[in-house]
């Protein structure tokens, strides 16, 4: 899946999405049973990104890189994350900019800020 995702990202770049960075990974606690890999642009401006829970699922350690998943599989033969820990991360982490870490009370304010934030 990682190879396909990398090829997909390269295709997006060729199709005019140059300048956007993409991340790929998995949620520590999957929301659906089927194994699925997320590919998301780090501008986080998609219309589907509407809630604090959804934001935190992509901008905190709840979003697990493919490299870490592979490392767990190679080391332990399985992937097993502490559900309590990651549930807390998802639900209690403040709504904040993933670049400068400024905290916001509402998603529209955060997304407006992120579209202008220049901290890298």
Coordinates of N, CA and C in Angstrom, one line a residue:
X1 N 0.8 -1.2 0.0 CA 0.0 0.0 0.0 C 0.9 1.3 0.0
X2 N 2.0 1.2 0.7 CA 2.8 2.4 0.8 C 3.4 2.8 -0.6
X3 N 3.8 1.7 -1.3 CA 4.3 2.0 -2.7 C 3.3 2.6 -3.5
X4 N 2.1 2.1 -3.5 CA 1.0 2.6 -4.3 C 0.7 4.1 -3.9
X5 N 0.7 4.4 -2.6 CA 0.5 5.7 -2.1 C 1.6 6.7 -2.5
X6 N 2.8 6.3 -2.5 CA 3.9 7.1 -3.0 C 3.7 7.4 -4.5
X7 N 3.4 6.4 -5.2 CA 3.1 6.6 -6.7 C 1.9 7.6 -6.9
X8 N 0.9 7.4 -6.1 CA -0.3 8.3 -6.2 C 0.1 9.8 -5.9
X9 N 1.0 10.0 -4.8 CA 1.4 11.3 -4.5 C 2.3 11.9 -5.6
X10 N 3.1 11.1 -6.2 CA 3.9 11.6 -7.4 C 3.0 12.0 -8.5
X11 N 2.0 11.2 -8.7 CA 1.0 11.5 -9.8 C 0.3 12.8 -9.5
X12 N -0.1 13.1 -8.2 CA -0.7 14.3 -7.9 C 0.2 15.5 -8.2
X13 N 1.5 15.3 -7.9 CA 2.5 16.3 -8.1 C 2.6 16.7 -9.6
X14 N 2.6 15.6 -10.5 CA 2.6 15.8 -11.9 C 1.3 16.4 -12.4
X15 N 0.2 16.2 -11.7 CA -1.1 16.7 -12.2 C -1.3 18.2 -11.8
X16 N -0.4 18.8 -11.1 CA -0.5 20.2 -10.8 C -0.6 20.5 -9.3
X17 N -0.5 19.5 -8.5 CA -0.5 19.7 -7.0 C 0.9 19.9 -6.5
X18 N 1.7 20.6 -7.2 CA 3.1 20.8 -6.8 C 3.1 21.8 -5.7
X19 N 4.0 21.7 -4.8 CA 4.1 22.6 -3.6 C 3.4 22.1 -2.4
X20 N 2.5 21.1 -2.6 CA 1.8 20.5 -1.5 C 2.6 19.4 -0.9
X21 N 2.7 19.3 0.4 CA 3.3 18.1 1.0 C 2.2 17.2 1.4
X22 N 2.5 15.9 1.4 CA 1.5 14.9 1.7 C 2.1 14.0 2.8
X23 N 1.2 13.5 3.7 CA 1.6 12.5 4.7 C 0.8 11.2 4.4
X24 N 1.4 10.1 4.7 CA 0.6 8.9 4.6 C 0.8 8.1 5.9
X25 N -0.3 7.5 6.3 CA -0.2 6.7 7.6 C -1.5 6.1 8.0
X26 N -1.6 5.7 9.2 CA -2.8 4.9 9.7 C -3.2 5.6 11.0
X27 N -4.5 5.4 11.3 CA -4.9 5.8 12.6 C -4.6 4.8 13.6
X28 N -4.1 5.2 14.8 CA -3.7 4.2 15.8 C -4.9 3.3 16.2
X29 N -6.1 3.9 16.3 CA -7.3 3.1 16.5 C -8.1 3.2 15.2
X30 N -8.1 2.2 14.4 CA -8.9 2.4 13.1 C -10.4 2.6 13.3
X31 N -10.9 3.4 12.4 CA -12.3 3.8 12.5 C -13.2 2.7 11.8
X32 N -12.6 2.0 10.9 CA -13.3 0.9 10.2 C -12.4 -0.4 10.2
X33 N -13.0 -1.5 10.0 CA -12.3 -2.8 10.2 C -11.3 -3.0 9.1
X34 N -11.6 -2.6 7.8 CA -10.7 -2.9 6.7 C -9.4 -2.1 6.9
X35 N -8.3 -2.7 6.6 CA -7.1 -2.0 6.6 C -7.1 -1.0 5.5
X36 N -6.7 0.3 5.9 CA -6.7 1.3 4.9 C -5.6 2.3 5.3
X37 N -5.0 2.9 4.3 CA -3.9 3.8 4.4 C -4.4 5.2 4.0
X38 N -4.1 6.2 4.9 CA -4.6 7.6 4.6 C -3.4 8.3 3.9
X39 N -3.8 9.1 2.9 CA -2.9 10.0 2.2 C -3.6 11.4 2.4
X40 N -2.9 12.3 3.0 CA -3.5 13.6 3.3 C -2.5 14.7 3.0
X41 N -3.0 15.8 2.5 CA -2.1 17.0 2.2 C -1.9 17.7 3.5
X42 N -0.8 18.3 3.8 CA -0.5 19.0 5.1 C -1.0 20.4 5.1
X43 N -1.7 20.8 4.0 CA -2.4 22.1 4.1 C -3.7 22.0 4.9
X44 N -4.2 20.8 5.0 CA -5.4 20.4 5.8 C -6.6 21.4 5.5
X45 N -6.8 21.6 4.2 CA -7.9 22.5 3.9 C -9.1 21.8 3.3
X46 N -9.1 20.5 3.3 CA -10.2 19.7 2.7 C -11.5 20.0 3.4
X47 N -12.6 20.0 2.6 CA -13.9 20.3 3.2 C -14.4 19.3 4.2
X48 N -13.8 18.1 4.1 CA -14.3 17.0 5.0 C -13.7 17.1 6.4
X49 N -12.7 17.9 6.6 CA -12.0 18.1 7.9 C -12.8 19.1 8.7
X50 N -13.8 18.7 9.5 CA -14.7 19.6 10.1 C -14.7 19.6 11.6
X51 N -14.1 18.6 12.2 CA -14.3 18.5 13.7 C -12.9 18.4 14.4
X52 N -12.9 18.7 15.7 CA -11.7 18.6 16.5 C -11.2 17.1 16.4
X53 N -12.0 16.2 16.6 CA -11.7 14.8 16.6 C -11.0 14.4 15.3
X54 N -11.6 14.8 14.2 CA -11.0 14.5 12.9 C -9.7 15.2 12.7
X55 N -9.6 16.5 13.1 CA -8.3 17.2 13.0 C -7.2 16.5 13.8
X56 N -7.5 16.1 15.0 CA -6.6 15.4 15.9 C -6.2 14.1 15.3
X57 N -7.1 13.5 14.6 CA -6.7 12.1 14.0 C -5.6 12.2 13.0
X58 N -5.4 13.4 12.4 CA -4.3 13.6 11.4 C -3.2 14.4 11.9
X59 N -3.3 15.1 13.0 CA -2.2 16.1 13.4 C -1.6 15.8 14.7
X60 N -1.9 14.6 15.3 CA -1.3 14.2 16.5 C -0.6 12.9 16.3
X61 N 0.0 12.3 17.4 CA 0.6 11.0 17.2 C -0.4 9.9 17.0
X62 N -1.7 10.3 17.1 CA -2.8 9.3 16.7 C -2.6 8.9 15.3
X63 N -2.0 9.7 14.4 CA -1.7 9.4 13.0 C -0.4 8.8 13.0
X64 N -0.3 7.5 12.7 CA 0.9 6.7 12.8 C 1.5 6.5 11.4
X65 N 2.8 6.9 11.3 CA 3.5 6.8 10.0 C 3.6 5.3 9.5
X66 N 3.7 5.1 8.2 CA 3.9 3.8 7.7 C 5.2 3.2 8.2
X67 N 6.2 4.0 8.3 CA 7.5 3.5 8.8 C 7.4 2.9 10.2
X68 N 6.6 3.5 11.1 CA 6.4 3.0 12.4 C 5.6 1.7 12.4
X69 N 4.6 1.6 11.6 CA 3.8 0.4 11.4 C 4.7 -0.7 11.0
X70 N 5.6 -0.5 10.0 CA 6.5 -1.5 9.5 C 7.4 -2.0 10.6
X71 N 7.9 -1.0 11.3 CA 8.9 -1.3 12.4 C 8.2 -2.2 13.5
X72 N 6.9 -1.9 13.8 CA 6.2 -2.8 14.8 C 6.0 -4.2 14.2
X73 N 5.7 -4.2 12.9 CA 5.5 -5.6 12.3 C 6.8 -6.4 12.3
X74 N 7.9 -5.7 12.0 CA 9.1 -6.4 12.0 C 9.6 -6.8 13.4
X75 N 9.4 -6.0 14.3 CA 9.8 -6.2 15.7 C 8.9 -7.2 16.5
X76 N 7.6 -7.0 16.3 CA 6.7 -7.7 17.2 C 5.8 -8.7 16.4
X77 N 5.8 -8.6 15.1 CA 4.9 -9.5 14.3 C 3.5 -9.0 14.3
X78 N 3.2 -7.9 14.9 CA 1.8 -7.3 14.9 C 1.9 -5.8 15.3
X79 N 0.8 -5.2 15.2 CA 0.7 -3.8 15.6 C -0.4 -3.7 16.6
X80 N 0.0 -3.2 17.8 CA -0.9 -3.1 18.9 C -0.6 -1.8 19.7
X81 N -1.6 -0.9 19.6 CA -1.4 0.4 20.3 C -2.4 0.5 21.5
X82 N -1.9 1.1 22.5 CA -2.7 1.3 23.8 C -4.0 2.1 23.4
X83 N -5.1 1.5 23.4 CA -6.4 2.2 23.0 C -6.7 3.3 23.9
X84 N -6.5 3.2 25.2 CA -6.8 4.2 26.2 C -6.0 5.4 25.9
X85 N -4.7 5.2 25.7 CA -3.7 6.3 25.5 C -4.1 7.1 24.2
X86 N -4.4 6.4 23.1 CA -4.6 7.0 21.8 C -6.1 7.6 21.8
X87 N -7.0 7.1 22.5 CA -8.3 7.7 22.7 C -8.2 9.0 23.4
X88 N -7.4 9.0 24.4 CA -7.2 10.3 25.2 C -6.5 11.3 24.2
X89 N -5.5 10.9 23.5 CA -4.9 11.9 22.5 C -5.9 12.5 21.6
X90 N -6.8 11.6 21.0 CA -7.8 12.0 20.1 C -8.8 13.0 20.7
X91 N -9.2 12.7 21.9 CA -10.3 13.5 22.5 C -9.9 14.6 23.4
X92 N -8.7 14.6 23.9 CA -8.3 15.7 24.9 C -7.3 16.6 24.4
X93 N -6.6 16.3 23.2 CA -5.6 17.3 22.7 C -6.3 18.5 22.2
X94 N -5.9 19.7 22.6 CA -6.5 20.9 22.2 C -6.5 21.1 20.7
X95 N -7.4 21.8 20.1 CA -7.4 22.1 18.7 C -6.3 23.1 18.4
X96 N -5.3 22.7 17.7 CA -4.2 23.6 17.5 C -3.5 23.4 16.2
X97 N -2.9 24.5 15.7 CA -2.2 24.5 14.5 C -1.0 23.5 14.5
X98 N -0.9 22.7 13.5 CA 0.1 21.7 13.5 C 1.5 22.3 13.1
X99 N 1.6 23.6 12.8 CA 2.8 24.2 12.5 C 3.4 25.1 13.6
X100 N 2.5 26.0 14.1 CA 3.0 26.9 15.2 C 2.4 26.5 16.6
X101 N 1.5 25.6 16.6 CA 0.9 25.1 17.8 C 0.0 26.1 18.6
X102 N -0.4 27.1 17.9 CA -1.4 28.1 18.5 C -2.7 27.3 18.6
X103 N -3.4 27.5 19.8 CA -4.6 26.8 20.1 C -5.8 27.7 19.7
X104 N -6.8 27.0 19.2 CA -8.1 27.6 18.7 C -9.3 26.9 19.4
X105 N -10.4 27.7 19.5 CA -11.6 27.2 20.1 C -12.5 26.5 19.0
X106 N -12.4 27.0 17.8 CA -13.3 26.5 16.7 C -12.5 26.2 15.4
X107 N -13.0 25.2 14.7 CA -12.4 24.7 13.5 C -12.3 25.8 12.4
X108 N -13.3 26.6 12.2 CA -13.2 27.6 11.1 C -12.0 28.6 11.4
X109 N -11.8 29.0 12.7 CA -10.7 29.9 13.0 C -9.4 29.2 12.8
X110 N -9.3 27.9 13.2 CA -8.1 27.2 13.0 C -7.7 27.0 11.5
X111 N -8.7 26.6 10.7 CA -8.4 26.4 9.3 C -8.1 27.7 8.6
X112 N -8.7 28.8 9.0 CA -8.3 30.1 8.4 C -6.8 30.4 8.8
X113 N -6.5 30.2 10.0 CA -5.1 30.4 10.5 C -4.1 29.6 9.7
X114 N -4.4 28.3 9.6 CA -3.5 27.3 8.9 C -3.3 27.7 7.5
X115 N -4.3 28.3 6.8 CA -4.1 28.7 5.4 C -3.1 29.8 5.3
X116 N -2.8 30.5 6.4 CA -1.9 31.7 6.4 C -0.7 31.5 7.2
X117 N -0.6 30.4 8.0 CA 0.5 30.2 8.9 C 1.8 29.9 8.1
X118 N 2.9 30.5 8.4 CA 4.1 30.3 7.6 C 5.2 29.6 8.4
X119 N 4.9 29.2 9.6 CA 5.9 28.5 10.5 C 6.1 27.1 10.0
X120 N 7.3 26.7 9.8 CA 7.6 25.4 9.3 C 8.7 24.7 10.2

